[in-house]
mmCIF file of C-alpha atoms in Angstrom:
data_model
loop_
_atom_site.group_PDB
_atom_site.id
_atom_site.type_symbol
_atom_site.label_atom_id
_atom_site.label_comp_id
_atom_site.label_asym_id
_atom_site.label_seq_id
_atom_site.Cartn_x
_atom_site.Cartn_y
_atom_site.Cartn_z
ATOM 1 C CA MET A 533 90.466 93.170 63.368
ATOM 2 C CA ALA A 534 92.227 89.972 62.321
ATOM 3 C CA TYR A 535 90.148 87.606 60.230
ATOM 4 C CA ASP A 536 88.143 85.177 62.343
ATOM 5 C CA GLU A 537 85.502 82.916 60.829
ATOM 6 C CA ARG A 538 83.552 82.620 64.068
ATOM 7 C CA PRO A 539 80.305 84.646 64.312
ATOM 8 C CA LEU A 540 80.692 87.840 66.335
ATOM 9 C CA ALA A 541 78.614 88.579 69.438
ATOM 10 C CA ILE A 542 78.628 91.886 71.286
ATOM 11 C CA SER A 543 78.539 91.351 75.049
ATOM 12 C CA ALA A 544 76.674 94.082 76.964
ATOM 13 C CA PRO A 545 74.705 92.090 79.554
ATOM 14 C CA GLU A 546 74.360 94.672 82.348
ATOM 15 C CA PRO A 547 73.166 94.371 85.059
ATOM 16 C CA ARG A 548 74.355 90.790 84.593
ATOM 17 C CA THR A 549 77.857 89.643 83.740
ATOM 18 C CA LEU A 550 78.996 86.754 81.579
ATOM 19 C CA ASP A 551 80.469 85.115 84.696
ATOM 20 C CA LEU A 552 77.062 85.325 86.361
ATOM 21 C CA ILE A 553 74.986 83.834 83.559
ATOM 22 C CA PHE A 554 77.400 81.273 82.117
ATOM 23 C CA SER A 555 78.886 78.331 83.959
ATOM 24 C CA ASP A 556 82.614 77.809 83.427
ATOM 25 C CA GLU A 557 81.871 75.102 80.874
ATOM 26 C CA ALA A 558 79.255 77.154 79.065
ATOM 27 C CA ARG A 559 81.477 80.220 78.930
ATOM 28 C CA LYS A 560 84.289 78.184 77.404
ATOM 29 C CA LEU A 561 81.830 76.972 74.778
ATOM 30 C CA LEU A 562 80.650 80.537 74.145
ATOM 31 C CA HIS A 563 84.204 81.755 73.505
ATOM 32 C CA ALA A 564 85.039 78.698 71.405
ATOM 33 C CA ARG A 565 82.085 79.250 69.086
ATOM 34 C CA TYR A 566 81.959 83.054 68.910
ATOM 35 C CA GLN A 567 84.120 86.132 68.813
ATOM 36 C CA ILE A 568 83.050 88.035 71.915
ATOM 37 C CA VAL A 569 83.435 91.815 71.940
ATOM 38 C CA GLU A 570 82.860 93.339 75.376
ATOM 39 C CA ALA A 571 81.096 96.703 75.162
ATOM 40 C CA ASP A 572 79.718 99.466 77.352
ATOM 41 C CA PRO A 573 75.942 99.219 76.835
ATOM 42 C CA ASP A 574 75.609 103.006 76.650
ATOM 43 C CA ASN A 575 78.246 103.317 73.960
ATOM 44 C CA ILE A 576 77.436 100.667 71.370
ATOM 45 C CA ALA A 577 77.407 103.328 68.665
ATOM 46 C CA GLU A 578 81.081 104.047 69.389
ATOM 47 C CA LEU A 579 82.147 100.568 68.276
ATOM 48 C CA SER A 580 83.921 100.410 64.970
ATOM 49 C CA ASP A 581 82.095 99.820 61.705
ATOM 50 C CA GLU A 582 84.042 96.560 61.418
ATOM 51 C CA VAL A 583 82.649 95.246 64.732
ATOM 52 C CA LEU A 584 79.110 96.492 64.167
ATOM 53 C CA GLY A 585 79.151 95.256 60.586
ATOM 54 C CA LYS A 586 80.030 91.704 61.645
ATOM 55 C CA ALA A 587 77.884 91.463 64.816
ATOM 56 C CA ARG A 588 75.400 88.625 64.594
ATOM 57 C CA TYR A 589 74.184 88.746 68.193
ATOM 58 C CA ILE A 590 73.947 91.143 71.117
ATOM 59 C CA ILE A 591 73.942 89.560 74.574
ATOM 60 C CA GLY A 592 72.048 92.120 76.638
ATOM 61 C CA GLN A 593 69.621 94.850 75.635
ATOM 62 C CA PRO A 594 71.623 98.070 75.361
ATOM 63 C CA PRO A 595 70.018 101.191 73.893
ATOM 64 C CA LEU A 596 70.135 101.092 70.094
ATOM 65 C CA SER A 597 69.270 103.868 67.678
ATOM 66 C CA ALA A 598 68.043 103.495 64.128
ATOM 67 C CA GLY A 599 71.396 104.810 62.959
ATOM 68 C CA THR A 600 73.334 102.197 64.916
ATOM 69 C CA LEU A 601 71.103 99.420 63.623
ATOM 70 C CA ALA A 602 71.739 100.604 60.064
ATOM 71 C CA ARG A 603 75.431 99.852 60.666
ATOM 72 C CA MET A 604 74.631 96.261 61.732
ATOM 73 C CA PRO A 605 73.586 94.390 58.565
ATOM 74 C CA GLU A 606 74.357 90.941 60.023
ATOM 75 C CA LEU A 607 72.441 91.319 63.302
ATOM 76 C CA ARG A 608 70.069 88.410 63.907
ATOM 77 C CA CYS A 609 69.068 88.648 67.555
ATOM 78 C CA VAL A 610 69.142 90.792 70.691
ATOM 79 C CA LEU A 611 69.238 88.433 73.675
ATOM 80 C CA ASN A 612 67.895 90.244 76.731
ATOM 81 C CA VAL A 613 69.384 88.660 79.866
ATOM 82 C CA GLU A 614 67.959 91.149 82.371
ATOM 83 C CA SER A 615 64.477 89.559 82.186
ATOM 84 C CA ASN A 616 62.206 92.461 81.238
ATOM 85 C CA LEU A 617 62.017 93.756 77.691
ATOM 86 C CA ILE A 618 62.909 97.447 77.638
ATOM 87 C CA ASN A 619 61.522 100.175 75.393
ATOM 88 C CA ASN A 620 64.985 101.406 74.389
ATOM 89 C CA MET A 621 65.247 100.562 70.690
ATOM 90 C CA PRO A 622 63.218 101.000 67.473
ATOM 91 C CA TYR A 623 61.324 97.729 67.541
ATOM 92 C CA GLU A 624 59.562 98.405 64.225
ATOM 93 C CA ILE A 625 62.909 98.463 62.446
ATOM 94 C CA LEU A 626 63.962 95.252 64.178
ATOM 95 C CA PHE A 627 60.754 93.507 63.190
ATOM 96 C CA GLN A 628 60.925 94.813 59.618
ATOM 97 C CA ARG A 629 64.413 93.362 59.279
ATOM 98 C CA GLY A 630 63.467 90.052 60.887
ATOM 99 C CA ILE A 631 65.789 90.595 63.852
ATOM 100 C CA HIS A 632 64.635 88.669 66.897
ATOM 101 C CA VAL A 633 64.417 90.233 70.346
ATOM 102 C CA VAL A 634 64.197 87.585 73.047
ATOM 103 C CA THR A 635 64.291 87.406 76.822
ATOM 104 C CA THR A 636 65.505 84.765 79.250
ATOM 105 C CA GLY A 637 63.107 85.952 81.954
ATOM 106 C CA GLN A 638 61.291 82.637 82.179
ATOM 107 C CA VAL A 639 64.225 81.227 84.197
ATOM 108 C CA PHE A 640 62.887 83.193 87.170
ATOM 109 C CA ALA A 641 59.362 81.763 87.030
ATOM 110 C CA GLU A 642 59.815 78.772 89.332
ATOM 111 C CA PRO A 643 62.082 80.487 91.904
ATOM 112 C CA VAL A 644 59.716 83.455 92.177
ATOM 113 C CA ALA A 645 56.635 81.235 92.344
ATOM 114 C CA GLU A 646 58.155 79.226 95.177
ATOM 115 C CA ILE A 647 59.021 82.271 97.256
ATOM 116 C CA GLY A 648 55.558 83.631 96.522
ATOM 117 C CA LEU A 649 54.108 80.482 98.061
ATOM 118 C CA GLY A 650 56.436 81.010 101.023
ATOM 119 C CA PHE A 651 55.114 84.554 101.482
ATOM 120 C CA ALA A 652 51.533 83.308 101.333
ATOM 121 C CA LEU A 653 52.181 80.596 103.925
ATOM 122 C CA SER A 654 53.986 83.077 106.172
ATOM 123 C CA LEU A 655 51.140 85.577 105.966
ATOM 124 C CA ALA A 656 48.490 82.897 106.426
ATOM 125 C CA ARG A 657 50.090 81.383 109.513
ATOM 126 C CA GLY A 658 52.007 84.317 110.989
ATOM 127 C CA ILE A 659 55.294 82.437 110.650
ATOM 128 C CA VAL A 660 57.571 85.483 110.533
ATOM 129 C CA ASP A 661 55.822 87.347 113.353
ATOM 130 C CA GLN A 662 55.639 84.274 115.590
ATOM 131 C CA ASP A 663 59.303 83.484 115.017
ATOM 132 C CA LEU A 664 60.223 87.031 116.045
ATOM 133 C CA ALA A 665 57.955 86.777 119.096
ATOM 134 C CA PHE A 666 59.624 83.508 120.095
ATOM 135 C CA ARG A 667 63.086 85.065 119.841
ATOM 136 C CA GLU A 668 61.947 87.899 122.097
ATOM 137 C CA GLY A 669 60.260 85.622 124.647
ATOM 138 C CA ARG A 670 56.710 86.806 123.962
ATOM 139 C CA GLU A 671 55.444 83.817 121.953
ATOM 140 C CA LEU A 672 51.872 82.574 122.162
ATOM 141 C CA TRP A 673 51.458 78.820 122.475
ATOM 142 C CA GLY A 674 48.974 76.556 120.714
ATOM 143 C CA GLY A 675 45.695 78.059 119.629
ATOM 144 C CA GLU A 676 46.505 81.442 121.119
ATOM 145 C CA GLY A 677 49.220 81.828 118.498
ATOM 146 C CA ASN A 678 46.775 81.099 115.681
ATOM 147 C CA ALA A 679 44.088 83.671 116.357
ATOM 148 C CA ARG A 680 44.499 85.239 112.914
ATOM 149 C CA SER A 681 45.725 82.176 111.035
ATOM 150 C CA ARG A 682 44.039 80.609 108.032
ATOM 151 C CA LEU A 683 44.576 77.829 105.523
ATOM 152 C CA ILE A 684 45.538 78.230 101.902
ATOM 153 C CA ALA A 685 43.875 74.868 101.247
ATOM 154 C CA GLY A 686 40.370 75.427 99.946
ATOM 155 C CA SER A 687 40.817 79.188 99.826
ATOM 156 C CA GLU A 688 40.091 81.611 97.005
ATOM 157 C CA ILE A 689 43.169 82.847 95.198
ATOM 158 C CA GLY A 690 43.584 85.619 92.655
ATOM 159 C CA ILE A 691 46.468 86.043 90.225
ATOM 160 C CA ILE A 692 46.996 89.303 88.339
ATOM 161 C CA GLY A 693 48.985 88.504 85.200
ATOM 162 C CA PHE A 694 49.419 85.052 83.705
ATOM 163 C CA GLY A 695 52.697 84.888 81.836
ATOM 164 C CA ASP A 696 55.475 82.453 82.709
ATOM 165 C CA LEU A 697 55.356 83.419 86.379
ATOM 166 C CA GLY A 698 51.586 83.189 86.629
ATOM 167 C CA ARG A 699 51.670 79.716 85.149
ATOM 168 C CA ALA A 700 54.433 78.656 87.536
ATOM 169 C CA LEU A 701 52.362 79.965 90.449
ATOM 170 C CA ARG A 702 49.390 77.908 89.340
ATOM 171 C CA ARG A 703 51.563 74.807 89.345
ATOM 172 C CA VAL A 704 52.837 75.329 92.893
ATOM 173 C CA LEU A 705 49.337 76.208 94.128
ATOM 174 C CA CYS A 706 47.389 73.415 92.455
ATOM 175 C CA GLY A 707 47.833 71.010 95.385
ATOM 176 C CA PHE A 708 45.925 73.311 97.741
ATOM 177 C CA ARG A 709 42.540 72.614 96.117
ATOM 178 C CA ALA A 710 41.933 76.352 95.916
ATOM 179 C CA THR A 711 39.710 78.265 93.529
ATOM 180 C CA ILE A 712 42.126 80.250 91.350
ATOM 181 C CA ARG A 713 40.870 83.283 89.437
ATOM 182 C CA VAL A 714 43.084 85.130 86.976
ATOM 183 C CA PHE A 715 42.915 88.608 85.515
ATOM 184 C CA ASP A 716 45.020 89.067 82.393
ATOM 185 C CA PRO A 717 43.561 91.299 79.660
ATOM 186 C CA TRP A 718 46.181 90.118 77.146
ATOM 187 C CA LEU A 719 45.023 86.492 77.175
ATOM 188 C CA PRO A 720 41.801 84.915 75.856
ATOM 189 C CA ARG A 721 39.528 83.146 78.309
ATOM 190 C CA SER A 722 40.122 79.765 76.670
ATOM 191 C CA MET A 723 43.874 79.888 77.373
ATOM 192 C CA LEU A 724 43.221 80.538 81.048
ATOM 193 C CA GLU A 725 40.665 77.754 81.272
ATOM 194 C CA GLU A 726 43.058 75.347 79.543
ATOM 195 C CA ASN A 727 45.510 76.089 82.353
ATOM 196 C CA GLY A 728 42.976 75.126 85.002
ATOM 197 C CA VAL A 729 42.113 78.631 86.235
ATOM 198 C CA GLN A 730 39.015 80.793 86.015
ATOM 199 C CA ALA A 731 39.111 83.920 83.850
ATOM 200 C CA ALA A 732 37.976 86.877 85.926
ATOM 201 C CA SER A 733 37.744 90.640 85.915
ATOM 202 C CA LEU A 734 40.088 92.711 88.051
ATOM 203 C CA LYS A 735 37.159 93.537 90.333
ATOM 204 C CA GLU A 736 36.385 89.846 90.831
ATOM 205 C CA VAL A 737 40.006 89.046 91.650
ATOM 206 C CA LEU A 738 40.235 91.896 94.153
ATOM 207 C CA THR A 739 36.914 91.358 95.899
ATOM 208 C CA GLU A 740 36.685 87.556 95.920
ATOM 209 C CA SER A 741 40.205 86.482 96.916
ATOM 210 C CA ASP A 742 41.795 85.526 100.207
ATOM 211 C CA PHE A 743 45.248 85.715 98.599
ATOM 212 C CA ILE A 744 46.220 87.911 95.642
ATOM 213 C CA PHE A 745 49.465 87.404 93.742
ATOM 214 C CA VAL A 746 50.613 90.225 91.450
ATOM 215 C CA VAL A 747 52.875 89.061 88.638
ATOM 216 C CA ALA A 748 51.918 91.551 85.916
ATOM 217 C CA ALA A 749 54.533 93.355 83.850
ATOM 218 C CA VAL A 750 54.589 97.160 83.820
ATOM 219 C CA THR A 751 53.112 98.558 80.622
ATOM 220 C CA SER A 752 52.143 101.946 79.244
ATOM 221 C CA GLU A 753 48.592 101.162 80.382
ATOM 222 C CA ASN A 754 48.849 99.871 83.948
ATOM 223 C CA LYS A 755 51.204 102.033 86.006
ATOM 224 C CA HIS A 756 49.796 102.333 89.557
ATOM 225 C CA PHE A 757 46.545 100.667 88.489
ATOM 226 C CA LEU A 758 46.442 98.908 91.847
ATOM 227 C CA ASN A 759 45.591 101.944 93.938
ATOM 228 C CA ALA A 760 43.812 102.935 97.150
ATOM 229 C CA GLU A 761 40.421 102.081 95.662
ATOM 230 C CA ALA A 762 41.666 98.633 94.673
ATOM 231 C CA PHE A 763 43.035 97.903 98.147
ATOM 232 C CA ALA A 764 39.853 99.148 99.811
ATOM 233 C CA SER A 765 37.837 96.681 97.724
ATOM 234 C CA MET A 766 39.808 93.683 98.993
ATOM 235 C CA ARG A 767 38.452 91.375 101.678
ATOM 236 C CA PRO A 768 39.428 92.407 105.214
ATOM 237 C CA GLY A 769 42.443 90.386 106.311
ATOM 238 C CA SER A 770 43.280 89.194 102.810
ATOM 239 C CA ALA A 771 46.908 88.865 101.699
ATOM 240 C CA PHE A 772 48.465 90.857 98.863
ATOM 241 C CA ILE A 773 51.735 89.482 97.437
ATOM 242 C CA LEU A 774 53.732 91.621 95.007
ATOM 243 C CA LEU A 775 56.259 89.679 92.922
ATOM 244 C CA SER A 776 56.656 91.462 89.587
ATOM 245 C CA ARG A 777 57.351 95.199 89.432
ATOM 246 C CA ALA A 778 56.501 97.899 91.990
ATOM 247 C CA ASP A 779 55.270 100.377 89.362
ATOM 248 C CA VAL A 780 52.004 98.478 88.900
ATOM 249 C CA VAL A 781 51.156 99.451 92.493
ATOM 250 C CA ASP A 782 50.560 102.773 94.201
ATOM 251 C CA PHE A 783 53.026 101.839 96.927
ATOM 252 C CA ASP A 784 51.944 104.526 99.378
ATOM 253 C CA ALA A 785 48.366 103.314 99.069
ATOM 254 C CA LEU A 786 49.505 99.731 99.647
ATOM 255 C CA MET A 787 51.376 100.735 102.799
ATOM 256 C CA ALA A 788 48.348 102.675 104.050
ATOM 257 C CA ALA A 789 46.080 99.668 103.503
ATOM 258 C CA VAL A 790 48.460 97.469 105.506
ATOM 259 C CA ALA A 791 48.981 100.076 108.241
ATOM 260 C CA SER A 792 45.218 100.341 108.716
ATOM 261 C CA GLY A 793 44.998 96.588 109.326
ATOM 262 C CA HIS A 794 42.691 96.101 106.351
ATOM 263 C CA ILE A 795 45.079 93.714 104.592
ATOM 264 C CA VAL A 796 48.462 92.075 105.067
ATOM 265 C CA ALA A 797 51.095 92.046 102.370
ATOM 266 C CA ALA A 798 54.489 90.884 101.178
ATOM 267 C CA SER A 799 56.725 92.385 98.522
ATOM 268 C CA ASP A 800 59.957 91.501 96.772
ATOM 269 C CA VAL A 801 60.068 94.763 94.796
ATOM 270 C CA TYR A 802 59.946 98.472 95.621
ATOM 271 C CA PRO A 803 59.581 101.874 93.920
ATOM 272 C CA GLU A 804 63.226 102.592 94.672
ATOM 273 C CA GLU A 805 65.902 99.915 94.985
ATOM 274 C CA PRO A 806 67.775 99.636 97.237
ATOM 275 C CA LEU A 807 65.059 100.969 99.518
ATOM 276 C CA PRO A 808 66.122 104.002 101.606
ATOM 277 C CA LEU A 809 66.915 103.124 105.211
ATOM 278 C CA ASP A 810 64.262 105.534 106.479
ATOM 279 C CA HIS A 811 61.488 104.231 104.195
ATOM 280 C CA GLY A 812 58.307 103.416 106.087
ATOM 281 C CA ALA A 813 58.031 99.960 104.529
ATOM 282 C CA ARG A 814 61.002 98.823 106.623
ATOM 283 C CA VAL A 815 59.061 99.054 109.917
ATOM 284 C CA LEU A 816 55.516 98.372 108.722
ATOM 285 C CA ASN A 817 53.685 95.705 110.727
ATOM 286 C CA GLY A 818 51.764 93.147 108.697
ATOM 287 C CA PHE A 819 54.236 93.466 105.844
ATOM 288 C CA ILE A 820 56.863 90.894 104.825
ATOM 289 C CA ARG A 821 59.891 92.356 103.069
ATOM 290 C CA SER A 822 62.294 90.700 100.625
ATOM 291 C CA ALA A 823 65.163 92.509 98.874
ATOM 292 C CA HIS A 824 64.410 91.726 95.202
ATOM 293 C CA ARG A 825 65.851 88.259 95.693
ATOM 294 C CA ALA A 826 62.926 86.049 94.708
ATOM 295 C CA GLY A 827 64.425 84.890 91.429
ATOM 296 C CA ALA A 828 68.086 85.611 92.083
ATOM 297 C CA LEU A 829 69.351 82.050 92.404
ATOM 298 C CA ASP A 830 72.621 81.039 90.814
ATOM 299 C CA SER A 831 70.897 78.054 89.211
ATOM 300 C CA ALA A 832 68.483 80.436 87.463
ATOM 301 C CA PHE A 833 71.252 82.726 86.257
ATOM 302 C CA LYS A 834 73.242 79.821 84.838
ATOM 303 C CA LYS A 835 70.150 78.544 83.036
ATOM 304 C CA MET A 836 70.117 81.883 81.201
ATOM 305 C CA GLY A 837 73.491 81.139 79.657
ATOM 306 C CA ASP A 838 72.404 77.685 78.563
ATOM 307 C CA MET A 839 69.307 79.122 76.889
ATOM 308 C CA VAL A 840 71.336 81.791 75.104
ATOM 309 C CA LEU A 841 73.765 79.201 73.739
ATOM 310 C CA GLU A 842 70.983 76.898 72.578
ATOM 311 C CA ASP A 843 69.160 79.678 70.739
ATOM 312 C CA MET A 844 72.333 81.051 69.168
ATOM 313 C CA ASP A 845 73.081 77.554 67.884
ATOM 314 C CA LEU A 846 69.595 77.302 66.358
ATOM 315 C CA MET A 847 69.934 80.679 64.649
ATOM 316 C CA ASP A 848 73.400 79.779 63.364
ATOM 317 C CA ARG A 849 71.669 76.941 61.534
ATOM 318 C CA GLY A 850 69.000 79.189 60.065
ATOM 319 C CA LEU A 851 66.312 78.240 62.581
ATOM 320 C CA PRO A 852 64.292 80.521 64.884
ATOM 321 C CA PRO A 853 65.122 80.830 68.598
ATOM 322 C CA MET A 854 63.046 78.422 70.678
ATOM 323 C CA ARG A 855 64.334 78.491 74.268
ATOM 324 C CA CYS A 856 64.063 82.210 74.991
ATOM 325 C CA LYS A 857 60.765 84.078 74.821
ATOM 326 C CA ARG A 858 60.372 86.207 71.704
ATOM 327 C CA ALA A 859 59.100 89.780 71.836
ATOM 328 C CA GLU A 860 55.755 90.303 70.145
ATOM 329 C CA ARG A 861 55.290 93.157 67.695
ATOM 330 C CA GLU A 862 51.930 94.187 69.173
ATOM 331 C CA THR A 863 52.956 94.344 72.829
ATOM 332 C CA VAL A 864 56.694 94.922 73.221
ATOM 333 C CA SER A 865 56.548 98.696 72.733
ATOM 334 C CA ARG A 866 54.046 98.914 75.601
ATOM 335 C CA MET A 867 56.543 97.582 78.132
ATOM 336 C CA ARG A 868 57.682 100.100 80.719
ATOM 337 C CA SER A 869 59.816 98.043 83.103
ATOM 338 C CA LYS A 870 62.922 99.673 84.474
ATOM 339 C CA GLY A 871 66.170 97.786 84.210
ATOM 340 C CA VAL A 872 67.184 96.013 87.416
ATOM 341 C CA LYS A 873 70.155 97.727 89.069
ATOM 342 C CA ILE A 874 71.052 94.852 91.394
ATOM 343 C CA ASN A 875 71.597 91.140 90.718
#
């Protein structure tokens, strides 16, 4: 490799691409400031010792072994641009060496929160069903079309998980004068109260809510923790809105609860994506479907690139990353999210 004084960054951003996450201007700046080495994320170890030895940054979160990390003495940061931290590298070694692992996932908070509000309004007022009825000439006019409608204003709302997305949801919901209860076992009560919500147990959120938003990450402790018993405990006619990852839910139990008429629901995520054409969720009444598109706005993707550049600039100057969210030693190894296969 010819001598180049620019810092070296390995680019392995799958399922994203550099074109997706960087605007034309930002990508020009990236290439002006850094040597960019494109790499297959599954074959980082096959890069030369010269490349690995000079690499200061990795854009993406490819699998890394302890042996590969030992060949990367200059590595300062792994910049995850998928959104969910993945348990695919020896975090203890990274932390011991002071190597940051960060995620740009917060760019999705506002887009996902807004579509979550849209789902809630649609479920509350039957917007999707009534639009379909109108197209087919079987609409109900006036009050007859509102037999099962309700207001979000003044209602009782539950949020499961209160990270960036949970906080964004609170902001879009605050104008509805609703009581908002939050279950998040990783946060102290005072932090929830400072954000204008009530700390609550999972049971309280499930049994006392008219609308429940699920924005919890998948961890080693909560796979399928929202199960048939949880759905049975919900208020009849309440709305369940799944926005984070499908693995926190027993999806068959969710579908059964909706099919029985006990609850209505909306989901942007599924156990298998893309969802098979013969999957029962595709024809389930009382269920609003969205194809993992809640956060997938070009404006959000481009914000990722801006955040990456800003944090790389800070670290080049010996400062810690500030724009992306840093992985925490105590919790990152508990994450069990699967990488997104579609943009």
